[in-house]
Amino acid sequence: MARAKKVITIHVRNEGEKEEFLKEIQRLNLPAFIYVHGKLNDLKINIQGTKDEIREAMRKIREIHARVRAKLYPDRKGLYRYSIDDLFRESGASVSTPILIKTLEMLNETAELRGGELITSMPWEEIVELVRKLGEGLGEISLQTTRQIREVVLPVSVVFGIPPEEVIEHLLELNLAEWKEDKFKYELIKNKEQALEELLKALEGEEDED
């Protein structure tokens, strides 16, 4: 098929948006050849390929730009939209979405999952750091815990700044968890909602005493 060329201009508000957009563009795997020329707040993108390749490249470029803006700038309600995959890739960590949602809720942040998209009031850099912390905590306890107990331990660990092992000790002391010798794992005795509620009451009581 005949080769063609198309030049499109993308407007960015600042250097941060430009950097995020260029980072995403570099990850694109397209048959079309793309050359980007940056100039102040405009990015001129030269696309070369067949008409179909150019059309596909333009679609993906616009999708990426919309995604970058949704994660950098809040909407009228003060909410950002993040791709879960982008979030895990940027933080270098991966945790279950129930753990992430519960942690955000405990930090009094809006948090809603729609498909593979997270809608939240927490800005990008902060949530990347949050996922990183959750991932570090998960790495410390993943082998000796069940999924249910992790959904209690990790949010509490990050929100209260307590090491995950110490949170497990609290659960054991409160008879909310036990060590299962046959499974070589800690698991909850009560359901996770009850366990979390009782654990929070105990921790808040300790804070009041201090």
Short mmCIF file of C-alpha atoms in Angstrom, two decimals:
data_model
loop_
_atom_site.label_atom_id
_atom_site.label_comp_id
_atom_site.label_asym_id
_atom_site.label_seq_id
_atom_site.Cartn_x
_atom_site.Cartn_y
_atom_site.Cartn_z
CA MET A 1 0.00 0.00 0.00
CA ALA A 2 1.07 3.60 -0.65
CA ARG A 3 2.88 5.36 2.17
CA ALA A 4 1.50 8.63 3.48
CA LYS A 5 2.37 11.28 6.04
CA LYS A 6 0.29 13.17 8.60
CA VAL A 7 1.31 15.87 11.07
CA ILE A 8 -0.82 16.52 14.15
CA THR A 9 -0.30 19.05 16.93
CA ILE A 10 -0.92 18.21 20.59
CA HIS A 11 -1.28 21.11 23.04
CA VAL A 12 0.04 20.60 26.58
CA ARG A 13 -0.36 22.90 29.59
CA ASN A 14 3.05 22.44 31.17
CA GLU A 15 6.29 20.45 31.26
CA GLY A 16 4.77 17.79 33.51
CA GLU A 17 2.05 16.98 30.98
CA LYS A 18 4.61 17.03 28.16
CA GLU A 19 6.89 14.56 30.00
CA GLU A 20 4.03 12.17 30.85
CA PHE A 21 2.73 12.28 27.28
CA LEU A 22 6.17 11.63 25.75
CA LYS A 23 6.78 8.79 28.21
CA GLU A 24 3.52 7.14 27.09
CA ILE A 25 4.26 7.72 23.40
CA GLN A 26 7.61 5.91 23.79
CA ARG A 27 5.75 2.84 25.05
CA LEU A 28 3.56 2.70 21.94
CA ASN A 29 4.18 -0.23 19.65
CA LEU A 30 2.88 0.84 16.25
CA PRO A 31 3.69 -0.13 12.66
CA ALA A 32 3.60 3.58 11.74
CA PHE A 33 6.76 5.67 12.14
CA ILE A 34 6.34 8.52 14.65
CA TYR A 35 8.58 11.53 15.11
CA VAL A 36 7.81 14.08 17.85
CA HIS A 37 9.08 17.66 17.84
CA GLY A 38 8.52 19.63 21.04
CA LYS A 39 8.13 23.40 21.03
CA LEU A 40 6.98 25.28 24.16
CA ASN A 41 3.45 23.99 24.88
CA ASP A 42 2.95 22.37 21.49
CA LEU A 43 4.09 18.94 20.34
CA LYS A 44 4.15 18.35 16.59
CA ILE A 45 3.83 14.65 15.80
CA ASN A 46 4.87 13.45 12.36
CA ILE A 47 3.26 10.09 11.51
CA GLN A 48 4.34 8.08 8.48
CA GLY A 49 2.85 4.83 7.19
CA THR A 50 -0.13 3.52 5.30
CA LYS A 51 -3.46 5.31 5.72
CA ASP A 52 -4.67 2.58 8.07
CA GLU A 53 -1.47 2.72 10.12
CA ILE A 54 -1.73 6.50 10.41
CA ARG A 55 -5.40 6.30 11.42
CA GLU A 56 -4.58 3.74 14.13
CA ALA A 57 -1.62 5.81 15.37
CA MET A 58 -3.74 8.97 15.60
CA ARG A 59 -6.43 7.13 17.56
CA LYS A 60 -3.91 5.77 20.06
CA ILE A 61 -2.12 9.12 20.41
CA ARG A 62 -5.41 10.89 21.23
CA GLU A 63 -6.36 8.13 23.68
CA ILE A 64 -3.01 8.51 25.44
CA HIS A 65 -3.34 12.29 25.67
CA ALA A 66 -6.85 12.00 27.15
CA ARG A 67 -5.54 9.46 29.70
CA VAL A 68 -2.58 11.66 30.65
CA ARG A 69 -4.85 14.68 31.20
CA ALA A 70 -7.32 12.62 33.26
CA LYS A 71 -4.56 11.54 35.61
CA LEU A 72 -2.86 14.95 35.91
CA TYR A 73 -5.85 17.29 36.18
CA PRO A 74 -8.95 16.80 38.36
CA ASP A 75 -12.45 17.20 36.93
CA ARG A 76 -15.03 19.63 38.34
CA LYS A 77 -15.64 17.31 41.28
CA GLY A 78 -11.92 17.24 42.08
CA LEU A 79 -11.51 13.65 40.86
CA TYR A 80 -8.74 12.07 38.81
CA ARG A 81 -8.97 9.02 36.57
CA TYR A 82 -6.15 6.50 36.49
CA SER A 83 -5.61 3.33 34.55
CA ILE A 84 -4.83 0.62 37.12
CA ASP A 85 -2.21 -0.79 34.76
CA ASP A 86 -0.51 2.63 34.48
CA LEU A 87 -0.54 2.97 38.26
CA PHE A 88 1.06 -0.42 38.87
CA ARG A 89 3.62 0.12 36.13
CA GLU A 90 4.64 3.56 37.41
CA SER A 91 4.88 2.46 41.06
CA GLY A 92 6.69 -0.78 40.23
CA ALA A 93 4.27 -2.56 42.56
CA SER A 94 1.01 -4.46 42.30
CA VAL A 95 -1.63 -5.01 44.98
CA SER A 96 -5.20 -6.24 44.85
CA THR A 97 -7.73 -3.51 44.10
CA PRO A 98 -9.76 -4.18 47.33
CA ILE A 99 -6.60 -3.35 49.34
CA LEU A 100 -6.03 -0.15 47.36
CA ILE A 101 -9.68 0.96 47.58
CA LYS A 102 -9.88 0.27 51.33
CA THR A 103 -6.65 2.19 51.96
CA LEU A 104 -7.92 5.21 50.03
CA GLU A 105 -11.24 5.11 51.91
CA MET A 106 -9.42 4.96 55.26
CA LEU A 107 -7.45 8.05 54.19
CA ASN A 108 -10.81 9.78 53.53
CA GLU A 109 -10.20 9.84 49.79
CA THR A 110 -12.88 9.19 47.19
CA ALA A 111 -12.24 5.83 45.55
CA GLU A 112 -14.27 4.01 42.91
CA LEU A 113 -13.28 1.32 40.47
CA ARG A 114 -14.88 1.22 37.01
CA GLY A 115 -13.49 -1.56 34.89
CA GLY A 116 -9.75 -1.04 34.76
CA GLU A 117 -10.02 2.62 35.77
CA LEU A 118 -9.69 4.09 39.26
CA ILE A 119 -11.57 7.31 40.01
CA THR A 120 -10.16 9.02 43.09
CA SER A 121 -9.46 12.35 44.78
CA MET A 122 -5.79 11.48 45.43
CA PRO A 123 -3.29 13.16 43.03
CA TRP A 124 -1.05 11.03 40.80
CA GLU A 125 2.29 11.37 42.59
CA GLU A 126 0.70 10.65 45.98
CA ILE A 127 -1.15 7.56 44.80
CA VAL A 128 1.97 6.20 43.07
CA GLU A 129 3.80 6.49 46.41
CA LEU A 130 0.84 4.90 48.22
CA VAL A 131 0.85 1.87 45.90
CA ARG A 132 4.62 1.60 46.34
CA LYS A 133 4.21 1.45 50.14
CA LEU A 134 1.42 -1.13 49.87
CA GLY A 135 3.60 -3.21 47.54
CA GLU A 136 6.51 -3.11 50.00
CA GLY A 137 4.21 -4.23 52.82
CA LEU A 138 2.81 -7.02 50.67
CA GLY A 139 6.32 -8.25 49.93
CA GLU A 140 7.00 -8.56 53.67
CA ILE A 141 3.94 -10.68 54.54
CA SER A 142 2.64 -12.31 51.35
CA LEU A 143 4.10 -15.78 52.02
CA GLN A 144 2.68 -16.15 55.54
CA THR A 145 -0.78 -14.57 55.10
CA THR A 146 -4.08 -15.32 53.38
CA ARG A 147 -5.71 -12.86 50.98
CA GLN A 148 -8.40 -11.94 53.54
CA ILE A 149 -5.99 -10.99 56.31
CA ARG A 150 -3.86 -8.96 53.89
CA GLU A 151 -6.94 -6.86 53.08
CA VAL A 152 -6.97 -5.82 56.75
CA VAL A 153 -3.25 -5.68 57.54
CA LEU A 154 -1.95 -3.64 54.59
CA PRO A 155 -4.40 -0.70 54.71
CA VAL A 156 -3.94 -0.39 58.49
CA SER A 157 -0.15 -0.65 58.15
CA VAL A 158 0.04 2.20 55.64
CA VAL A 159 -2.62 4.46 57.20
CA PHE A 160 -1.25 4.17 60.77
CA GLY A 161 2.42 3.86 59.80
CA ILE A 162 2.77 0.51 61.58
CA PRO A 163 4.92 -2.36 60.20
CA PRO A 164 2.71 -5.15 58.75
CA GLU A 165 4.10 -7.73 61.22
CA GLU A 166 3.07 -5.47 64.11
CA VAL A 167 -0.47 -5.20 62.72
CA ILE A 168 -0.62 -9.01 62.63
CA GLU A 169 0.52 -9.08 66.30
CA HIS A 170 -2.35 -6.73 67.18
CA LEU A 171 -4.82 -9.03 65.42
CA LEU A 172 -3.47 -12.05 67.33
CA GLU A 173 -3.67 -10.22 70.68
CA LEU A 174 -7.28 -9.23 69.97
CA ASN A 175 -8.15 -12.84 68.99
CA LEU A 176 -9.07 -11.65 65.51
CA ALA A 177 -6.49 -13.84 63.74
CA GLU A 178 -4.63 -17.11 64.29
CA TRP A 179 -1.65 -19.04 62.96
CA LYS A 180 -2.69 -22.07 60.91
CA GLU A 181 0.07 -24.64 61.32
CA ASP A 182 -1.19 -26.83 58.47
CA LYS A 183 -1.17 -23.90 56.03
CA PHE A 184 1.85 -22.06 57.47
CA LYS A 185 -0.22 -18.88 57.27
CA TYR A 186 -1.95 -16.32 59.46
CA GLU A 187 -5.65 -16.02 58.78
CA LEU A 188 -8.60 -14.13 60.20
CA ILE A 189 -10.95 -15.73 62.72
CA LYS A 190 -13.73 -13.22 62.03
CA ASN A 191 -14.71 -11.78 58.65
CA LYS A 192 -12.52 -8.93 57.39
CA GLU A 193 -15.12 -6.19 58.03
CA GLN A 194 -15.54 -7.19 61.71
CA ALA A 195 -11.80 -7.70 62.16
CA LEU A 196 -11.00 -4.29 60.69
CA GLU A 197 -13.64 -2.55 62.79
CA GLU A 198 -12.41 -4.09 66.06
CA LEU A 199 -8.76 -3.49 65.18
CA LEU A 200 -9.41 0.18 64.40
CA LYS A 201 -11.26 0.64 67.70
CA ALA A 202 -8.30 -0.83 69.58
CA LEU A 203 -5.73 1.30 67.71
CA GLU A 204 -7.75 4.48 68.14
CA GLY A 205 -8.08 3.65 71.86
CA GLU A 206 -4.29 3.41 72.10
CA GLU A 207 -3.93 6.79 70.39
CA ASP A 208 -6.38 8.37 72.86
CA GLU A 209 -4.32 7.01 75.79
CA ASP A 210 -1.19 8.60 74.34
#
